[in-house]
Amino acid sequence: MPLLNGKHIGSIFSILVGILTVATNPSVAENDQISLMVAGEMSRASCPEDYTPCSCTVDVGGGLRVVCTEVPVQDVIDLFNRTAAQDIETFGLQWSRSPLESVTIPADLLGGSRAKLIGVYCPSKVEPRVPLRMDDNAFRLSRNYTDTFLTFYCDFSQQPNLQFLAGFNSLTILEIGLATNLQAIGRLPTLPALTTLHVMDSTGLVEFPDLTPAVLQTLFLNGNQLGDTMAAALLDSIILTSTIRLFTLRLNSNQLTRVPTQQMNSLPELRNLYLDDNSLSVLETGSLTFTFPVTTLSLSSASINIIEPGTFQGDFSMSVINLSNNKLTRFESAVFLDILEQMNLPFAVGYIDIESNLMKCDCSLAWLIRDNRSLMPAVHNGLCVNGIAFESLNPAYFADCP
């Protein structure tokens, strides 16, 4: 499987990749401890039935993990018509290079079985993407059982809606990645238990439907080539969901030139925001205002060269603020003093990472090095243009500064 935007994916996708790797290569279970950690511990017990031509493993809880790789759909149907296990922990259907005209999944693919986690992977190494055609009743018996559904590498141009998810009343995680023509996301059916929605590295996003009564807490929209207007429109459509309680929002690896402040102000419980790998040259006053204590604010590699005074407003005492790999040249009191004082409170653990920003260590830095040296532990990886680390600067060098 290719790497999805490197470090940015941060998703259940990587977990299923580990499961698929172990399931399709039993030697991995014995020799690759990293894959074991990703996939979860595997039991040495054998599967109770023969799942050939698919692979079957058993986790330590006795759950079956059935993965069908490069297996024709009809063979999958036949397999589940001859096996008796009703409950499957993980079901994966994946192709890599298969020259399919489409991935067509008929009604009741799993026969009388149901799966807790379902993953459908269209051919990953075929361009353009292969169209997905999913019958509305493809996983009918899983509707009140499945809690996680993933699909990657598919083209949705022939899938006008996502009705195959209708009635999935226990679904908490939905993840769609590396998809094309994903307009169908605007016709997502009601998923009352949904808390986590990941739509990543995809094209065709226009809007989301009202997700009420879902209590959405985590939204990933990274890598979707979103500009300011489209990102605002998507967030506006999400905000229409009256039951939303968004804690985490990822908008990294898009084409943003400004922070979507207006939409953020409608997300009062937001505490984790990722805006890395955009083009946010200027962070304007009040643009990063939070009403809930912030845990993570990630702005690395975002082409930032100016941060206006008062940009950061809220409680940052426990925050990790990542400003690494930007174009900042000044670490100014009007921007950072209030935050660092919060991070210096008893029991506070927050810090600011400014790695790979070469700073001018002139009198503009006297406020920190000379006057507020106690705040230095909350500044990580500060480096001057001449290569001297902040902590190595002698306060006496700033004695004549105003």
Coordinates of C-alpha atoms in Angstrom, one line a residue:
M1 CA 0.0 0.0 0.0
P2 CA 1.4 3.5 -0.8
L3 CA 2.0 6.0 1.9
L4 CA -0.9 8.5 2.1
N5 CA 0.6 11.9 2.5
G6 CA 3.2 10.5 4.8
K7 CA 2.6 11.5 8.4
H8 CA -0.7 13.1 7.7
I9 CA -2.9 10.1 7.3
G10 CA -3.2 9.4 11.1
S11 CA -6.1 7.0 10.5
I12 CA -7.7 3.6 11.0
F13 CA -6.5 2.9 7.4
S14 CA -3.0 2.1 8.7
I15 CA -4.5 -0.3 11.2
L16 CA -6.4 -2.2 8.6
V17 CA -3.3 -2.3 6.4
G18 CA -1.5 -4.1 9.2
I19 CA -4.4 -6.6 9.5
L20 CA -4.4 -7.2 5.8
T21 CA -0.6 -7.7 5.7
V22 CA -0.7 -10.3 8.5
A23 CA -3.8 -12.1 7.1
T24 CA -2.4 -12.4 3.6
N25 CA 1.1 -13.3 4.7
P26 CA 1.1 -15.7 7.7
S27 CA 4.9 -15.5 8.0
V28 CA 4.5 -11.9 9.0
A29 CA 2.6 -13.0 12.1
E30 CA 5.7 -14.9 13.2
N31 CA 8.5 -12.6 12.0
D32 CA 7.3 -9.0 11.8
Q33 CA 6.7 -7.5 15.3
I34 CA 5.8 -4.1 13.8
S35 CA 2.9 -5.5 11.8
L36 CA 1.8 -7.5 14.8
M37 CA 1.6 -4.3 16.8
V38 CA -0.4 -2.5 14.1
A39 CA -2.7 -5.4 13.5
G40 CA -3.3 -6.4 17.1
E41 CA -2.2 -9.6 18.8
M42 CA -3.0 -12.7 16.9
S43 CA -3.9 -16.0 18.4
R44 CA -2.2 -19.2 17.5
A45 CA -5.6 -20.9 17.1
S46 CA -6.7 -22.0 13.7
C47 CA -9.8 -20.7 12.0
P48 CA -12.6 -23.1 12.5
E49 CA -13.3 -23.4 8.8
D50 CA -11.5 -23.2 5.5
Y51 CA -11.8 -19.7 4.0
T52 CA -9.8 -20.5 0.8
P53 CA -9.3 -18.6 -1.5
C54 CA -9.4 -15.9 1.1
S55 CA -7.1 -15.8 4.1
C56 CA -8.3 -16.2 7.7
T57 CA -6.6 -15.5 11.0
V58 CA -7.8 -15.4 14.6
D59 CA -7.2 -12.6 17.1
V60 CA -6.6 -13.2 20.8
G61 CA -10.3 -12.6 21.5
G62 CA -11.3 -15.3 19.1
G63 CA -12.5 -12.9 16.4
L64 CA -12.1 -14.0 12.8
R65 CA -10.3 -11.8 10.3
V66 CA -11.1 -12.7 6.8
V67 CA -9.2 -11.0 3.9
C68 CA -9.9 -11.6 0.2
T69 CA -7.0 -10.4 -2.0
E70 CA -7.4 -10.5 -5.8
V71 CA -10.3 -12.9 -5.3
P72 CA -13.3 -12.7 -7.8
V73 CA -16.5 -11.5 -6.1
Q74 CA -18.3 -14.7 -7.1
D75 CA -15.7 -16.7 -5.2
V76 CA -16.3 -14.6 -2.1
I77 CA -20.0 -15.2 -2.4
D78 CA -19.4 -18.9 -2.7
L79 CA -17.1 -18.9 0.3
F80 CA -19.6 -17.3 2.6
N81 CA -22.4 -19.6 1.4
R82 CA -20.4 -22.6 2.5
T83 CA -19.1 -21.3 5.8
A84 CA -21.1 -21.2 9.0
A85 CA -19.6 -18.4 11.2
Q86 CA -22.0 -15.6 11.6
D87 CA -19.8 -13.0 13.2
I88 CA -16.6 -11.8 11.5
E89 CA -14.3 -9.4 13.3
T90 CA -12.7 -8.0 10.2
F91 CA -13.6 -8.4 6.5
G92 CA -11.3 -7.0 3.9
L93 CA -11.8 -7.1 0.1
Q94 CA -8.8 -5.8 -1.8
W95 CA -7.2 -5.6 -5.2
S96 CA -3.9 -4.2 -6.3
R97 CA -3.3 -4.5 -10.1
S98 CA -6.4 -6.5 -11.2
P99 CA -7.6 -5.2 -14.6
L100 CA -11.2 -4.7 -13.5
E101 CA -13.7 -2.6 -15.4
S102 CA -15.4 -1.9 -12.1
V103 CA -15.6 -3.2 -8.6
T104 CA -19.2 -4.5 -8.5
I105 CA -20.4 -5.8 -5.2
P106 CA -23.8 -7.4 -5.2
A107 CA -26.4 -7.8 -2.5
D108 CA -25.5 -10.0 0.5
L109 CA -21.9 -10.5 -0.4
L110 CA -21.3 -12.1 3.0
G111 CA -24.3 -14.4 2.8
G112 CA -25.5 -15.1 6.3
S113 CA -22.4 -13.5 8.0
R114 CA -21.8 -10.0 9.3
A115 CA -18.6 -8.1 10.0
K116 CA -17.6 -5.6 12.7
L117 CA -15.0 -3.9 10.4
I118 CA -15.5 -3.8 6.7
G119 CA -12.8 -2.6 4.3
V120 CA -13.2 -2.4 0.5
Y121 CA -10.1 -1.5 -1.5
C122 CA -10.4 -1.0 -5.3
P123 CA -7.2 -1.7 -7.3
S124 CA -4.6 0.5 -5.7
K125 CA -2.1 0.5 -8.6
V126 CA -4.5 1.2 -11.4
E127 CA -5.0 4.7 -12.9
P128 CA -7.5 6.1 -13.5
R129 CA -9.3 4.8 -10.5
V130 CA -11.7 1.8 -11.0
P131 CA -15.4 2.6 -10.6
L132 CA -17.1 1.2 -7.5
R133 CA -20.7 -0.1 -7.9
M134 CA -22.1 -1.2 -4.6
D135 CA -25.6 -2.7 -4.2
D136 CA -27.7 -1.0 -1.6
N137 CA -27.9 -4.3 0.2
A138 CA -24.3 -5.4 -0.2
F139 CA -23.8 -5.8 3.6
R140 CA -27.4 -6.0 4.7
L141 CA -26.9 -8.3 7.7
S142 CA -24.1 -6.1 9.0
R143 CA -26.3 -3.0 9.4
N144 CA -26.7 -3.2 13.1
Y145 CA -23.3 -4.7 13.8
T146 CA -20.6 -2.9 11.8
D147 CA -18.8 -0.1 13.7
T148 CA -16.1 0.7 11.1
F149 CA -16.4 1.0 7.3
L150 CA -13.4 1.9 5.1
T151 CA -13.1 2.2 1.3
F152 CA -10.0 3.4 -0.6
Y153 CA -8.8 3.9 -4.2
C154 CA -12.3 3.8 -5.7
D155 CA -13.9 6.0 -8.3
F156 CA -17.4 7.1 -7.3
S157 CA -18.6 8.4 -10.7
Q158 CA -21.0 5.4 -11.1
Q159 CA -22.1 5.4 -7.4
P160 CA -24.6 8.2 -7.2
N161 CA -25.2 7.9 -3.5
L162 CA -23.9 5.9 -0.4
Q163 CA -27.2 4.1 0.2
F164 CA -25.2 0.9 0.9
L165 CA -24.6 2.4 4.3
A166 CA -28.3 3.1 5.0
G167 CA -29.4 1.4 8.2
F168 CA -25.8 1.1 9.6
N169 CA -27.1 2.3 13.0
S170 CA -23.9 1.1 14.9
L171 CA -21.4 2.7 12.5
T172 CA -19.1 5.0 14.5
I173 CA -16.2 5.4 12.0
L174 CA -16.4 6.0 8.2
E175 CA -13.2 6.5 6.3
I176 CA -12.9 7.2 2.5
G177 CA -9.5 7.8 1.0
L178 CA -7.8 8.3 -2.4
A179 CA -11.2 8.4 -4.1
T180 CA -12.2 10.3 -7.2
N181 CA -15.5 11.9 -8.1
L182 CA -16.8 11.7 -4.5
Q183 CA -19.9 13.9 -5.0
A184 CA -21.9 11.0 -3.5
I185 CA -20.7 12.0 0.0
G186 CA -23.3 14.8 -0.2
R187 CA -26.0 12.1 -0.1
L188 CA -24.6 10.2 2.9
P189 CA -27.5 8.5 4.6
T190 CA -28.4 9.0 8.3
L191 CA -25.8 7.3 10.5
P192 CA -26.9 8.0 14.1
A193 CA -23.8 6.6 15.8
L194 CA -21.2 8.3 13.6
T195 CA -18.5 10.0 15.6
T196 CA -15.6 9.9 13.2
L197 CA -15.6 10.9 9.5
H198 CA -12.4 10.8 7.5
V199 CA -12.5 11.9 3.8
M200 CA -8.9 12.2 2.6
D201 CA -6.8 12.6 -0.5
S202 CA -10.0 12.6 -2.6
T203 CA -11.6 14.7 -5.3
G204 CA -15.2 15.7 -6.0
L205 CA -16.2 16.9 -2.5
V206 CA -19.0 19.5 -2.7
E207 CA -21.0 19.4 0.5
F208 CA -22.0 17.2 3.4
P209 CA -25.6 16.5 4.3
D210 CA -27.1 17.3 7.6
L211 CA -25.8 14.4 9.8
T212 CA -28.3 14.8 12.6
P213 CA -28.6 12.9 15.0
A214 CA -24.9 11.9 14.7
V215 CA -22.7 13.4 17.3
L216 CA -19.7 14.0 15.1
Q217 CA -16.5 14.5 17.1
T218 CA -13.6 14.0 14.6
L219 CA -13.5 15.2 11.0
F220 CA -10.5 14.6 8.7
L221 CA -10.5 16.6 5.4
N222 CA -6.8 16.4 4.7
G223 CA -5.3 16.2 1.2
N224 CA -8.4 17.0 -0.7
Q225 CA -7.0 20.0 -2.7
L226 CA -9.4 22.3 -0.9
G227 CA -9.1 26.0 -1.4
D228 CA -10.5 28.6 1.0
T229 CA -14.0 28.8 -0.6
M230 CA -14.5 25.0 -0.8
A231 CA -13.2 24.4 2.7
A232 CA -15.5 27.0 4.1
A233 CA -18.5 25.6 2.2
L234 CA -17.8 22.0 3.4
L235 CA -17.4 23.2 7.0
D236 CA -20.6 25.3 6.7
S237 CA -22.5 22.2 5.6
I238 CA -21.1 20.3 8.6
I239 CA -22.0 23.0 11.0
L240 CA -25.7 22.7 10.0
T241 CA -25.7 19.4 11.9
S242 CA -27.2 20.6 15.2
T243 CA -25.8 17.6 17.1
I244 CA -22.2 18.2 16.1
R245 CA -19.5 18.3 18.9
L246 CA -16.4 18.5 16.9
F247 CA -13.2 18.0 19.0
T248 CA -10.7 17.4 16.2
L249 CA -10.5 18.9 12.7
R250 CA -7.8 18.1 10.1
L251 CA -7.4 20.4 7.1
N252 CA -3.8 19.8 6.5
S253 CA -2.3 19.2 3.0
N254 CA -4.8 21.4 1.2
Q255 CA -4.6 24.7 -0.6
L256 CA -5.7 27.1 2.1
T257 CA -4.4 30.6 2.2
R258 CA -6.2 31.7 5.4
V259 CA -7.6 30.1 8.5
P260 CA -11.4 29.3 8.3
T261 CA -12.0 31.5 11.4
Q262 CA -15.7 32.1 10.9
Q263 CA -16.4 28.3 10.8
M264 CA -14.1 27.6 13.7
N265 CA -16.1 30.1 15.8
S266 CA -19.1 27.8 15.3
L267 CA -17.2 24.9 16.7
P268 CA -17.0 25.8 20.4
E269 CA -15.6 22.4 21.6
L270 CA -12.7 22.3 19.0
R271 CA -9.5 21.4 20.8
N272 CA -7.3 19.8 18.1
L273 CA -6.7 21.6 14.8
Y274 CA -4.3 20.6 12.0
L275 CA -3.5 23.1 9.3
D276 CA -0.1 21.9 8.2
D277 CA 1.1 21.9 4.6
N278 CA -1.0 24.9 3.5
S279 CA -0.1 28.4 2.3
L280 CA -1.0 30.5 5.3
S281 CA 1.5 33.3 4.8
V282 CA -0.1 35.6 7.4
L283 CA -1.9 34.6 10.5
E284 CA -4.3 37.5 11.3
T285 CA -5.3 38.8 14.7
G286 CA -8.0 36.6 16.3
S287 CA -7.8 34.0 13.5
L288 CA -7.0 31.2 15.9
T289 CA -9.6 31.8 18.7
F290 CA -10.7 28.9 20.8
T291 CA -13.3 28.7 23.5
F292 CA -12.2 25.2 24.7
P293 CA -8.7 24.5 26.2
V294 CA -6.5 23.6 23.2
T295 CA -4.6 20.3 23.1
T296 CA -3.0 20.4 19.6
L297 CA -2.6 23.3 17.2
S298 CA -0.4 22.1 14.3
L299 CA 0.8 24.6 11.7
S300 CA 4.0 23.1 10.4
S301 CA 5.2 23.6 6.9
A302 CA 2.4 26.1 6.3
S303 CA 4.5 28.9 4.7
I304 CA 3.9 31.3 7.6
N305 CA 6.1 34.3 7.7
I306 CA 3.9 36.8 9.7
I307 CA 1.9 36.2 12.9
E308 CA 0.0 39.3 14.0
P309 CA -0.4 40.2 17.7
G310 CA -3.4 38.6 19.2
T311 CA -3.6 35.7 16.7
F312 CA -3.8 33.1 19.4
Q313 CA -6.7 33.6 21.8
G314 CA -7.9 31.0 24.3
D315 CA -6.4 28.6 26.9
F316 CA -3.1 27.1 25.6
S317 CA -1.7 26.0 28.9
M318 CA -1.8 22.3 27.9
S319 CA -1.2 22.8 24.2
V320 CA 1.4 21.6 21.7
I321 CA 1.7 24.4 19.2
N322 CA 3.7 23.2 16.2
L323 CA 5.1 26.1 14.1
S324 CA 8.1 24.1 12.7
N325 CA 9.3 24.4 9.1
N326 CA 7.8 27.8 8.4
K327 CA 9.4 31.2 7.4
L328 CA 9.2 33.0 10.7
T329 CA 12.2 35.3 11.4
R330 CA 10.9 37.0 14.7
F331 CA 9.7 35.5 17.9
E332 CA 7.7 38.5 19.2
S333 CA 6.4 39.3 22.7
A334 CA 3.1 40.7 21.3
V335 CA 2.4 37.3 19.8
F336 CA 3.8 34.7 22.2
L337 CA 4.1 36.2 25.8
D338 CA 0.6 35.5 26.9
I339 CA 0.8 31.9 25.6
L340 CA 4.1 31.2 27.3
E341 CA 2.8 32.6 30.6
Q342 CA -0.1 30.2 30.4
M343 CA 2.4 27.4 29.7
N344 CA 4.4 28.4 32.7
L345 CA 1.5 27.9 35.1
P346 CA 1.7 25.1 37.7
F347 CA 0.8 21.7 36.2
A348 CA 0.9 23.2 32.7
V349 CA 2.7 21.1 30.1
G350 CA 2.2 23.1 26.9
Y351 CA 5.0 24.2 24.6
I352 CA 5.7 25.9 21.2
D353 CA 7.9 24.1 18.6
I354 CA 9.6 26.5 16.3
E355 CA 12.1 24.1 14.7
S356 CA 13.5 25.2 11.3
N357 CA 12.6 28.8 11.6
L358 CA 15.8 30.9 11.6
M359 CA 15.1 33.8 14.0
K360 CA 16.7 37.2 14.2
C361 CA 18.2 37.2 17.7
D362 CA 18.5 41.0 18.1
C363 CA 16.9 43.3 20.7
S364 CA 13.4 42.0 19.6
L365 CA 14.2 38.9 21.6
A366 CA 15.3 40.6 24.8
W367 CA 11.8 40.2 26.2
L368 CA 12.4 36.4 26.4
I369 CA 16.2 35.8 26.8
R370 CA 16.8 38.7 29.3
D371 CA 13.4 39.5 30.9
N372 CA 11.5 36.2 30.9
R373 CA 14.0 33.4 30.9
S374 CA 11.7 31.3 33.1
L375 CA 9.5 30.9 30.1
M376 CA 12.3 29.4 28.0
P377 CA 11.4 25.7 28.7
A378 CA 8.2 26.1 26.8
V379 CA 10.0 27.2 23.7
H380 CA 11.4 24.2 21.8
N381 CA 14.0 24.2 19.0
G382 CA 14.5 28.0 18.9
L383 CA 17.4 28.8 16.6
C384 CA 19.0 32.0 15.5
V385 CA 20.1 32.8 12.0
N386 CA 23.7 32.3 13.0
G387 CA 22.9 28.8 14.3
I388 CA 22.9 29.6 18.1
A389 CA 20.2 27.9 20.0
F390 CA 17.9 30.2 22.2
E391 CA 19.0 28.5 25.4
S392 CA 22.7 29.2 24.6
L393 CA 22.1 33.0 24.3
N394 CA 23.7 35.0 27.1
P395 CA 21.2 37.5 28.7
A396 CA 24.1 39.9 29.0
Y397 CA 24.2 40.3 25.3
F398 CA 20.8 42.1 25.6
A399 CA 21.8 44.4 28.4
D400 CA 21.7 47.5 26.3
C401 CA 18.4 46.7 24.6
P402 CA 15.4 48.9 25.6

